[in-house]
Amino acid sequence: MTNYSITVQPEKQHFNCNESEAILSAALREGIQLPYGCRGGSCGACKVQLLEGDITYGDSEPEALTDKETAGGWILPCQAQPQSDVVIKAKEISQTKDIPIKNLPSRVMHMEQLTHDVMGIWLKLPTTERLQFLAGQYIDVLMNDGKERSFSLANAPHDDEFLQLQVRYYDGGVFSEIVFNEMKEKTLLRIKGPFGNFFLRENSERHSIFIAGGTGFAPIKGIIEHMIAKGDKRKVSLYWGARAKRDLYMDQLAKSWATDHDHIEYIPVLSEPVEEDNWKGKTGFVHEAILEDHKDFSDKDIYASGPPIMVQSIHKSFLEYGMNEERLYSDAFEFAATKK
Ligand code: FES
């Protein structure tokens, strides 16, 4: 199979795409966020200009392009496969304002209890729809009572066949009661999104400290998987604070990131380890554990996702150690009442 080089102007980004792969799929795999909607050739949201090279759509011409657009050099990267090296003109999505908010039906395709009080949910959108988002953003699940519950997306954009949610059980929490006691695979859920400003600042090379509290791990999982897909080599320290070992519900995954990538380190911190945990790692509050390792945050980006009290503690204490407030990114919001 022949591999071709794709260049995106004006940013001059490069990635490889094989002759039978859609250009958009290859871009997303490499962590390059080109705009898109349906990924099926019908909405036109991915339309870009072909500056150089040849492409094919295989057997079927996509419906979202008029003859005039095709003649004018417009192509649909969600369907176009390169037949030579290709140069396109497109604007990479790096800000939330570039992304349309959608209201869509989805189906629960898979549910898996990740630990005693966290349920993983895999949602599938209709075949003609995809949700464009930045890793780390969240969606609202629209409930029958007219209220909304917000959940971070745990998957990265390149891995968007299913939208992944990690729902923690809260005693009396309306949505979590449904998820743990009633919901079955194939249930239909209406969702809206994406929302939120908790996403990777792509243009920084600073050492980035990611701090997860409980299921605040979900959006950080999405961001780190995005960084790995993109080959982002900035130094990453991931601290995951939880009560006991069973609450580190994707401990093996986080460990594998650190084992496979020299620039990533993973430090779990337990606040209430139980005897059978036989815990030799860090204990206490996660922000205090970080302060044992770092005393200067002036040259670091901080990404904190978890309960408001955790984010407030980080904010207050790290400021005393030189943190630039503008480089603290958090999604404490979604942990508030609506997250139940
Ligand atoms: S036509 Fe909808 S994403 Fe390409």
mmCIF file of C-alpha atoms and ligand atoms in Angstrom:
data_model
loop_
_atom_site.group_PDB
_atom_site.id
_atom_site.type_symbol
_atom_site.label_atom_id
_atom_site.label_comp_id
_atom_site.label_asym_id
_atom_site.label_seq_id
_atom_site.Cartn_x
_atom_site.Cartn_y
_atom_site.Cartn_z
ATOM 1 C CA MET A 1 0.000 0.000 0.000
ATOM 2 C CA THR A 2 1.419 3.381 -0.947
ATOM 3 C CA ASN A 3 1.767 6.096 1.644
ATOM 4 C CA TYR A 4 1.469 9.723 0.628
ATOM 5 C CA SER A 5 2.435 12.886 2.423
ATOM 6 C CA ILE A 6 -0.353 15.356 3.196
ATOM 7 C CA THR A 7 0.511 18.980 3.927
ATOM 8 C CA VAL A 8 -1.982 21.348 5.519
ATOM 9 C CA GLN A 9 -1.485 25.010 4.633
ATOM 10 C CA PRO A 10 -1.047 27.646 5.946
ATOM 11 C CA GLU A 11 0.290 25.969 9.127
ATOM 12 C CA LYS A 12 2.475 23.556 7.110
ATOM 13 C CA GLN A 13 1.459 20.523 9.136
ATOM 14 C CA HIS A 14 2.424 17.158 7.670
ATOM 15 C CA PHE A 15 1.073 13.697 8.069
ATOM 16 C CA ASN A 16 1.036 10.472 6.117
ATOM 17 C CA CYS A 17 -2.005 8.873 4.619
ATOM 18 C CA ASN A 18 -2.199 5.671 2.646
ATOM 19 C CA GLU A 19 -3.892 5.436 -0.714
ATOM 20 C CA SER A 20 -7.059 3.796 0.623
ATOM 21 C CA GLU A 21 -7.493 5.889 3.749
ATOM 22 C CA ALA A 22 -9.591 9.049 4.010
ATOM 23 C CA ILE A 23 -7.423 12.135 4.507
ATOM 24 C CA LEU A 24 -9.535 13.220 7.498
ATOM 25 C CA SER A 25 -9.104 9.866 9.265
ATOM 26 C CA ALA A 26 -5.338 10.085 8.867
ATOM 27 C CA ALA A 27 -5.308 13.681 10.160
ATOM 28 C CA LEU A 28 -7.314 12.768 13.262
ATOM 29 C CA ARG A 29 -5.139 9.715 13.892
ATOM 30 C CA GLU A 30 -2.166 12.099 13.974
ATOM 31 C CA GLY A 31 -4.003 14.450 16.346
ATOM 32 C CA ILE A 32 -4.551 17.146 13.702
ATOM 33 C CA GLN A 33 -8.008 18.612 14.197
ATOM 34 C CA LEU A 34 -9.456 19.392 10.797
ATOM 35 C CA PRO A 35 -13.102 20.451 10.885
ATOM 36 C CA TYR A 36 -15.741 17.796 10.261
ATOM 37 C CA GLY A 37 -19.352 16.834 10.870
ATOM 38 C CA CYS A 38 -20.808 13.549 9.616
ATOM 39 C CA ARG A 39 -17.636 11.853 8.345
ATOM 40 C CA GLY A 40 -19.899 10.328 5.741
ATOM 41 C CA GLY A 41 -19.739 12.732 2.783
ATOM 42 C CA SER A 42 -23.158 14.260 3.340
ATOM 43 C CA CYS A 43 -22.818 17.430 5.463
ATOM 44 C CA GLY A 44 -20.020 19.391 3.797
ATOM 45 C CA ALA A 45 -18.501 20.536 7.120
ATOM 46 C CA CYS A 46 -15.075 19.148 6.253
ATOM 47 C CA LYS A 47 -14.794 20.912 2.876
ATOM 48 C CA VAL A 48 -11.263 22.201 2.134
ATOM 49 C CA GLN A 49 -9.366 23.360 -0.891
ATOM 50 C CA LEU A 50 -7.042 21.069 -2.724
ATOM 51 C CA LEU A 51 -3.943 23.099 -3.658
ATOM 52 C CA GLU A 52 -1.811 20.306 -5.096
ATOM 53 C CA GLY A 53 -2.077 16.603 -5.821
ATOM 54 C CA ASP A 54 -4.695 14.044 -6.797
ATOM 55 C CA ILE A 55 -7.401 12.379 -4.807
ATOM 56 C CA THR A 56 -10.134 9.820 -5.435
ATOM 57 C CA TYR A 57 -13.477 9.110 -3.823
ATOM 58 C CA GLY A 58 -13.450 5.482 -4.929
ATOM 59 C CA ASP A 59 -16.752 4.350 -6.425
ATOM 60 C CA SER A 60 -19.058 7.065 -5.152
ATOM 61 C CA GLU A 61 -18.886 10.816 -5.564
ATOM 62 C CA PRO A 62 -19.837 12.460 -2.247
ATOM 63 C CA GLU A 63 -23.203 14.215 -2.253
ATOM 64 C CA ALA A 64 -22.132 17.296 -0.278
ATOM 65 C CA LEU A 65 -20.116 18.856 -3.116
ATOM 66 C CA THR A 66 -21.676 20.681 -6.052
ATOM 67 C CA ASP A 67 -20.112 20.334 -9.481
ATOM 68 C CA LYS A 68 -19.098 23.974 -9.205
ATOM 69 C CA GLU A 69 -17.264 23.351 -5.936
ATOM 70 C CA THR A 70 -15.508 20.318 -7.362
ATOM 71 C CA ALA A 71 -14.476 22.365 -10.380
ATOM 72 C CA GLY A 72 -13.243 25.077 -8.029
ATOM 73 C CA GLY A 73 -10.886 22.650 -6.281
ATOM 74 C CA TRP A 74 -12.914 21.873 -3.179
ATOM 75 C CA ILE A 75 -12.721 18.375 -1.740
ATOM 76 C CA LEU A 76 -14.209 16.459 1.176
ATOM 77 C CA PRO A 77 -11.334 15.002 3.216
ATOM 78 C CA CYS A 78 -13.706 12.697 5.105
ATOM 79 C CA GLN A 79 -14.065 10.740 1.826
ATOM 80 C CA ALA A 80 -11.060 11.736 -0.275
ATOM 81 C CA GLN A 81 -8.180 9.269 -0.536
ATOM 82 C CA PRO A 82 -4.840 10.551 -1.807
ATOM 83 C CA GLN A 83 -3.419 9.298 -5.091
ATOM 84 C CA SER A 84 -0.256 11.380 -4.815
ATOM 85 C CA ASP A 85 1.319 13.712 -2.263
ATOM 86 C CA VAL A 86 -1.346 16.283 -1.475
ATOM 87 C CA VAL A 87 -1.441 19.880 -0.240
ATOM 88 C CA ILE A 88 -4.699 21.232 1.164
ATOM 89 C CA LYS A 89 -5.683 24.550 2.639
ATOM 90 C CA ALA A 90 -7.545 24.183 5.926
ATOM 91 C CA LYS A 91 -7.753 25.772 9.325
ATOM 92 C CA GLU A 92 -6.977 23.502 12.239
ATOM 93 C CA ILE A 93 -9.510 23.648 15.037
ATOM 94 C CA SER A 94 -7.739 24.860 18.139
ATOM 95 C CA GLN A 95 -10.444 26.856 19.863
ATOM 96 C CA THR A 96 -13.832 25.836 21.098
ATOM 97 C CA LYS A 97 -15.539 28.643 19.220
ATOM 98 C CA ASP A 98 -14.614 26.911 15.960
ATOM 99 C CA ILE A 99 -16.680 23.867 16.899
ATOM 100 C CA PRO A 100 -20.446 23.686 16.348
ATOM 101 C CA ILE A 101 -22.578 22.596 19.312
ATOM 102 C CA LYS A 102 -24.829 19.706 18.311
ATOM 103 C CA ASN A 103 -27.924 18.164 19.820
ATOM 104 C CA LEU A 104 -27.960 14.484 18.840
ATOM 105 C CA PRO A 105 -29.523 11.158 19.690
ATOM 106 C CA SER A 106 -27.106 8.445 20.794
ATOM 107 C CA ARG A 107 -27.368 4.806 21.766
ATOM 108 C CA VAL A 108 -25.683 3.111 24.722
ATOM 109 C CA MET A 109 -23.687 0.397 22.960
ATOM 110 C CA HIS A 110 -21.721 -0.897 25.892
ATOM 111 C CA MET A 111 -21.664 -0.525 29.665
ATOM 112 C CA GLU A 112 -18.896 -1.756 31.890
ATOM 113 C CA GLN A 113 -18.454 -1.326 35.608
ATOM 114 C CA LEU A 114 -14.911 -0.002 35.871
ATOM 115 C CA THR A 115 -14.843 -0.287 39.662
ATOM 116 C CA HIS A 116 -17.344 -0.507 42.518
ATOM 117 C CA ASP A 117 -18.799 2.964 41.890
ATOM 118 C CA VAL A 118 -17.778 3.973 38.355
ATOM 119 C CA MET A 119 -19.612 2.875 35.208
ATOM 120 C CA GLY A 120 -18.044 3.201 31.778
ATOM 121 C CA ILE A 121 -20.549 4.000 29.030
ATOM 122 C CA TRP A 122 -19.860 3.818 25.298
ATOM 123 C CA LEU A 123 -22.278 5.871 23.195
ATOM 124 C CA LYS A 124 -22.765 5.556 19.469
ATOM 125 C CA LEU A 125 -24.137 8.334 17.307
ATOM 126 C CA PRO A 126 -26.272 7.722 14.207
ATOM 127 C CA THR A 127 -24.122 6.518 11.300
ATOM 128 C CA THR A 128 -24.443 9.839 9.514
ATOM 129 C CA GLU A 129 -23.211 11.860 12.511
ATOM 130 C CA ARG A 130 -19.956 12.420 14.343
ATOM 131 C CA LEU A 131 -19.256 14.831 17.163
ATOM 132 C CA GLN A 132 -16.254 17.049 16.674
ATOM 133 C CA PHE A 133 -14.640 18.031 19.973
ATOM 134 C CA LEU A 134 -11.316 18.827 21.574
ATOM 135 C CA ALA A 135 -9.910 16.171 23.910
ATOM 136 C CA GLY A 136 -10.984 17.009 27.468
ATOM 137 C CA GLN A 137 -14.312 18.678 26.606
ATOM 138 C CA TYR A 138 -17.646 17.516 27.962
ATOM 139 C CA ILE A 139 -21.181 16.832 26.760
ATOM 140 C CA ASP A 140 -24.564 17.219 28.407
ATOM 141 C CA VAL A 141 -26.895 14.271 28.633
ATOM 142 C CA LEU A 142 -30.454 15.601 28.320
ATOM 143 C CA MET A 143 -32.731 13.909 30.819
ATOM 144 C CA ASN A 144 -36.470 13.243 30.593
ATOM 145 C CA ASP A 145 -37.028 15.655 33.499
ATOM 146 C CA GLY A 146 -35.687 18.433 31.275
ATOM 147 C CA LYS A 147 -32.460 18.727 33.258
ATOM 148 C CA GLU A 148 -28.981 18.166 31.937
ATOM 149 C CA ARG A 149 -26.111 16.176 33.386
ATOM 150 C CA SER A 150 -22.596 16.990 32.252
ATOM 151 C CA PHE A 151 -19.959 14.354 31.597
ATOM 152 C CA SER A 152 -16.451 14.680 30.304
ATOM 153 C CA LEU A 153 -15.505 12.718 27.233
ATOM 154 C CA ALA A 154 -12.936 10.079 28.119
ATOM 155 C CA ASN A 155 -11.955 9.324 24.530
ATOM 156 C CA ALA A 156 -9.701 11.353 22.258
ATOM 157 C CA PRO A 157 -11.042 12.794 18.971
ATOM 158 C CA HIS A 158 -9.081 10.345 16.811
ATOM 159 C CA ASP A 159 -10.879 7.503 18.593
ATOM 160 C CA ASP A 160 -14.432 8.712 18.087
ATOM 161 C CA GLU A 161 -16.389 5.673 16.994
ATOM 162 C CA PHE A 162 -17.864 5.702 20.487
ATOM 163 C CA LEU A 163 -18.155 8.591 22.931
ATOM 164 C CA GLN A 164 -16.897 7.323 26.279
ATOM 165 C CA LEU A 165 -18.270 8.495 29.613
ATOM 166 C CA GLN A 166 -17.221 7.512 33.123
ATOM 167 C CA VAL A 167 -20.128 7.937 35.510
ATOM 168 C CA ARG A 168 -19.562 7.865 39.240
ATOM 169 C CA TYR A 169 -22.335 6.632 41.501
ATOM 170 C CA TYR A 170 -23.668 9.246 43.923
ATOM 171 C CA ASP A 171 -26.245 8.158 46.448
ATOM 172 C CA GLY A 172 -29.478 9.820 45.314
ATOM 173 C CA GLY A 173 -27.886 11.311 42.184
ATOM 174 C CA VAL A 174 -30.650 11.128 39.600
ATOM 175 C CA PHE A 175 -28.584 10.141 36.611
ATOM 176 C CA SER A 176 -26.245 7.821 38.457
ATOM 177 C CA GLU A 177 -29.216 5.992 40.003
ATOM 178 C CA ILE A 178 -30.553 5.417 36.489
ATOM 179 C CA VAL A 179 -27.185 4.311 35.175
ATOM 180 C CA PHE A 180 -26.492 1.860 37.983
ATOM 181 C CA ASN A 181 -30.010 0.539 38.501
ATOM 182 C CA GLU A 182 -31.999 0.809 35.284
ATOM 183 C CA MET A 183 -29.976 1.578 32.211
ATOM 184 C CA LYS A 184 -29.350 -1.229 29.746
ATOM 185 C CA GLU A 185 -27.330 -1.449 26.579
ATOM 186 C CA LYS A 186 -29.277 -0.100 23.573
ATOM 187 C CA THR A 187 -30.895 2.682 25.652
ATOM 188 C CA LEU A 188 -31.296 5.909 23.673
ATOM 189 C CA LEU A 189 -29.857 9.102 25.173
ATOM 190 C CA ARG A 190 -30.037 12.598 23.775
ATOM 191 C CA ILE A 191 -26.782 14.513 24.107
ATOM 192 C CA LYS A 192 -25.627 18.048 23.456
ATOM 193 C CA GLY A 193 -22.135 19.370 23.080
ATOM 194 C CA PRO A 194 -19.239 19.659 23.067
ATOM 195 C CA PHE A 195 -18.647 22.205 25.815
ATOM 196 C CA GLY A 196 -15.883 23.388 28.094
ATOM 197 C CA ASN A 197 -12.481 24.973 28.102
ATOM 198 C CA PHE A 198 -10.605 22.058 29.559
ATOM 199 C CA PHE A 199 -8.477 21.022 26.601
ATOM 200 C CA LEU A 200 -4.818 20.860 25.718
ATOM 201 C CA ARG A 201 -3.098 24.157 24.924
ATOM 202 C CA GLU A 202 -1.422 22.899 21.794
ATOM 203 C CA ASN A 203 1.107 25.682 21.421
ATOM 204 C CA SER A 204 2.860 25.165 24.758
ATOM 205 C CA GLU A 205 5.972 23.074 25.243
ATOM 206 C CA ARG A 206 6.051 23.577 29.000
ATOM 207 C CA HIS A 207 6.153 20.725 31.487
ATOM 208 C CA SER A 208 2.485 19.960 32.078
ATOM 209 C CA ILE A 209 1.181 18.623 35.360
ATOM 210 C CA PHE A 210 -2.147 16.801 35.054
ATOM 211 C CA ILE A 211 -4.041 16.330 38.286
ATOM 212 C CA ALA A 212 -7.065 14.026 38.398
ATOM 213 C CA GLY A 213 -9.377 13.565 41.352
ATOM 214 C CA GLY A 214 -11.556 10.439 41.102
ATOM 215 C CA THR A 215 -13.447 10.401 37.783
ATOM 216 C CA GLY A 216 -11.714 13.668 36.917
ATOM 217 C CA PHE A 217 -9.423 11.124 35.275
ATOM 218 C CA ALA A 218 -11.846 10.874 32.307
ATOM 219 C CA PRO A 219 -11.002 14.081 30.392
ATOM 220 C CA ILE A 220 -7.318 13.712 31.254
ATOM 221 C CA LYS A 221 -7.391 10.246 29.700
ATOM 222 C CA GLY A 222 -8.759 11.842 26.521
ATOM 223 C CA ILE A 223 -6.087 14.539 26.504
ATOM 224 C CA ILE A 224 -3.156 12.209 27.166
ATOM 225 C CA GLU A 225 -4.339 9.762 24.484
ATOM 226 C CA HIS A 226 -4.601 12.727 22.107
ATOM 227 C CA MET A 227 -1.047 13.824 22.983
ATOM 228 C CA ILE A 228 0.280 10.314 22.420
ATOM 229 C CA ALA A 229 -1.521 10.078 19.045
ATOM 230 C CA LYS A 230 -0.093 13.413 18.047
ATOM 231 C CA GLY A 231 3.446 12.571 19.134
ATOM 232 C CA ASP A 232 3.476 15.521 21.563
ATOM 233 C CA LYS A 233 6.681 15.110 23.528
ATOM 234 C CA ARG A 234 6.320 17.770 26.216
ATOM 235 C CA LYS A 235 7.016 16.468 29.717
ATOM 236 C CA VAL A 236 3.871 15.180 31.410
ATOM 237 C CA SER A 237 3.417 14.380 35.099
ATOM 238 C CA LEU A 238 0.082 12.755 35.890
ATOM 239 C CA TYR A 239 -1.017 12.703 39.519
ATOM 240 C CA TRP A 240 -4.208 10.748 40.194
ATOM 241 C CA GLY A 241 -5.740 11.225 43.614
ATOM 242 C CA ALA A 242 -8.209 8.637 44.867
ATOM 243 C CA ARG A 243 -9.356 7.155 48.143
ATOM 244 C CA ALA A 244 -8.096 3.574 47.922
ATOM 245 C CA LYS A 245 -6.458 1.426 45.291
ATOM 246 C CA ARG A 246 -9.769 0.164 43.869
ATOM 247 C CA ASP A 247 -10.672 3.777 43.014
ATOM 248 C CA LEU A 248 -7.758 4.003 40.547
ATOM 249 C CA TYR A 249 -10.014 2.313 38.050
ATOM 250 C CA MET A 250 -7.661 2.627 35.074
ATOM 251 C CA ASP A 251 -4.400 2.304 36.945
ATOM 252 C CA GLN A 252 -2.978 -0.189 34.434
ATOM 253 C CA LEU A 253 -3.676 2.137 31.521
ATOM 254 C CA ALA A 254 -1.973 5.086 33.245
ATOM 255 C CA LYS A 255 0.981 2.857 34.136
ATOM 256 C CA SER A 256 1.270 1.751 30.514
ATOM 257 C CA TRP A 257 1.521 5.374 29.337
ATOM 258 C CA ALA A 258 4.464 5.896 31.680
ATOM 259 C CA THR A 259 6.113 2.607 30.724
ATOM 260 C CA ASP A 260 5.789 3.214 26.986
ATOM 261 C CA HIS A 261 6.720 6.919 26.923
ATOM 262 C CA ASP A 262 9.804 8.367 28.586
ATOM 263 C CA HIS A 263 8.298 11.857 28.766
ATOM 264 C CA ILE A 264 5.264 10.708 30.794
ATOM 265 C CA GLU A 265 5.345 9.921 34.519
ATOM 266 C CA TYR A 266 2.422 8.639 36.586
ATOM 267 C CA ILE A 267 2.097 9.145 40.323
ATOM 268 C CA PRO A 268 -1.032 7.774 42.034
ATOM 269 C CA VAL A 269 -1.875 9.264 45.424
ATOM 270 C CA LEU A 270 -4.241 7.594 47.896
ATOM 271 C CA SER A 271 -5.972 9.494 50.679
ATOM 272 C CA GLU A 272 -7.382 6.465 52.529
ATOM 273 C CA PRO A 273 -5.543 3.304 51.479
ATOM 274 C CA VAL A 274 -6.920 0.180 53.116
ATOM 275 C CA GLU A 275 -4.793 -2.549 54.613
ATOM 276 C CA GLU A 276 -5.119 -4.958 51.692
ATOM 277 C CA ASP A 277 -3.887 -2.239 49.352
ATOM 278 C CA ASN A 278 -0.456 -2.774 50.889
ATOM 279 C CA TRP A 279 0.217 0.730 49.579
ATOM 280 C CA LYS A 280 3.810 1.957 49.337
ATOM 281 C CA GLY A 281 3.088 4.994 47.184
ATOM 282 C CA LYS A 282 2.169 8.551 48.061
ATOM 283 C CA THR A 283 -0.639 9.245 50.503
ATOM 284 C CA GLY A 284 -2.681 12.272 51.572
ATOM 285 C CA PHE A 285 -4.142 15.087 49.519
ATOM 286 C CA VAL A 286 -3.037 15.104 45.924
ATOM 287 C CA HIS A 287 -1.945 18.784 45.907
ATOM 288 C CA GLU A 288 0.256 18.181 48.947
ATOM 289 C CA ALA A 289 1.798 15.152 47.265
ATOM 290 C CA ILE A 290 2.687 17.325 44.265
ATOM 291 C CA LEU A 291 4.260 19.942 46.534
ATOM 292 C CA GLU A 292 6.586 17.234 47.857
ATOM 293 C CA ASP A 293 7.936 16.861 44.300
ATOM 294 C CA HIS A 294 7.741 20.410 42.927
ATOM 295 C CA LYS A 295 8.430 23.780 44.477
ATOM 296 C CA ASP A 296 8.314 26.019 41.434
ATOM 297 C CA PHE A 297 5.337 26.178 39.084
ATOM 298 C CA SER A 298 6.371 29.326 37.226
ATOM 299 C CA ASP A 299 7.412 27.327 34.173
ATOM 300 C CA LYS A 300 4.608 24.776 34.229
ATOM 301 C CA ASP A 301 1.084 24.320 32.866
ATOM 302 C CA ILE A 302 -1.373 22.863 35.358
ATOM 303 C CA TYR A 303 -4.432 20.868 34.233
ATOM 304 C CA ALA A 304 -6.704 19.971 37.134
ATOM 305 C CA SER A 305 -9.868 17.905 36.847
ATOM 306 C CA GLY A 306 -11.795 16.841 39.894
ATOM 307 C CA PRO A 307 -13.921 18.044 42.793
ATOM 308 C CA PRO A 308 -14.031 21.831 43.332
ATOM 309 C CA ILE A 309 -12.284 21.507 46.695
ATOM 310 C CA MET A 310 -9.311 19.819 45.005
ATOM 311 C CA VAL A 311 -9.060 22.527 42.354
ATOM 312 C CA GLN A 312 -9.406 25.298 44.946
ATOM 313 C CA SER A 313 -6.611 23.767 47.044
ATOM 314 C CA ILE A 314 -4.374 23.561 43.987
ATOM 315 C CA HIS A 315 -5.161 27.131 43.035
ATOM 316 C CA LYS A 316 -4.439 28.532 46.471
ATOM 317 C CA SER A 317 -1.325 26.562 47.316
ATOM 318 C CA PHE A 318 0.372 26.583 43.899
ATOM 319 C CA LEU A 319 0.060 30.366 43.640
ATOM 320 C CA GLU A 320 2.444 30.567 46.580
ATOM 321 C CA TYR A 321 4.929 28.579 44.522
ATOM 322 C CA GLY A 322 4.934 30.787 41.456
ATOM 323 C CA MET A 323 2.083 29.317 39.417
ATOM 324 C CA ASN A 324 0.895 31.624 36.647
ATOM 325 C CA GLU A 325 -2.857 31.727 37.231
ATOM 326 C CA GLU A 326 -3.516 31.884 33.509
ATOM 327 C CA ARG A 327 -1.872 28.527 33.117
ATOM 328 C CA LEU A 328 -4.163 26.709 35.495
ATOM 329 C CA TYR A 329 -6.815 24.927 33.431
ATOM 330 C CA SER A 330 -9.556 23.168 35.298
ATOM 331 C CA ASP A 331 -12.955 21.615 34.890
ATOM 332 C CA ALA A 332 -14.116 21.713 38.479
ATOM 333 C CA PHE A 333 -17.567 22.893 37.276
ATOM 334 C CA GLU A 334 -18.811 19.651 35.980
ATOM 335 C CA PHE A 335 -18.195 17.942 39.238
ATOM 336 C CA ALA A 336 -20.727 20.161 40.869
ATOM 337 C CA ALA A 337 -24.349 19.152 41.234
ATOM 338 C CA THR A 338 -25.078 18.614 37.555
ATOM 339 C CA LYS A 339 -22.588 15.808 37.389
ATOM 340 C CA LYS A 340 -24.834 13.521 39.369
HETATM 341 S S1 FES B 1 -19.071 15.749 4.455
HETATM 342 FE FE1 FES B 1 -19.600 15.655 6.548
HETATM 343 S S2 FES B 1 -17.631 15.510 7.481
HETATM 344 FE FE2 FES B 1 -17.179 15.408 5.396
#
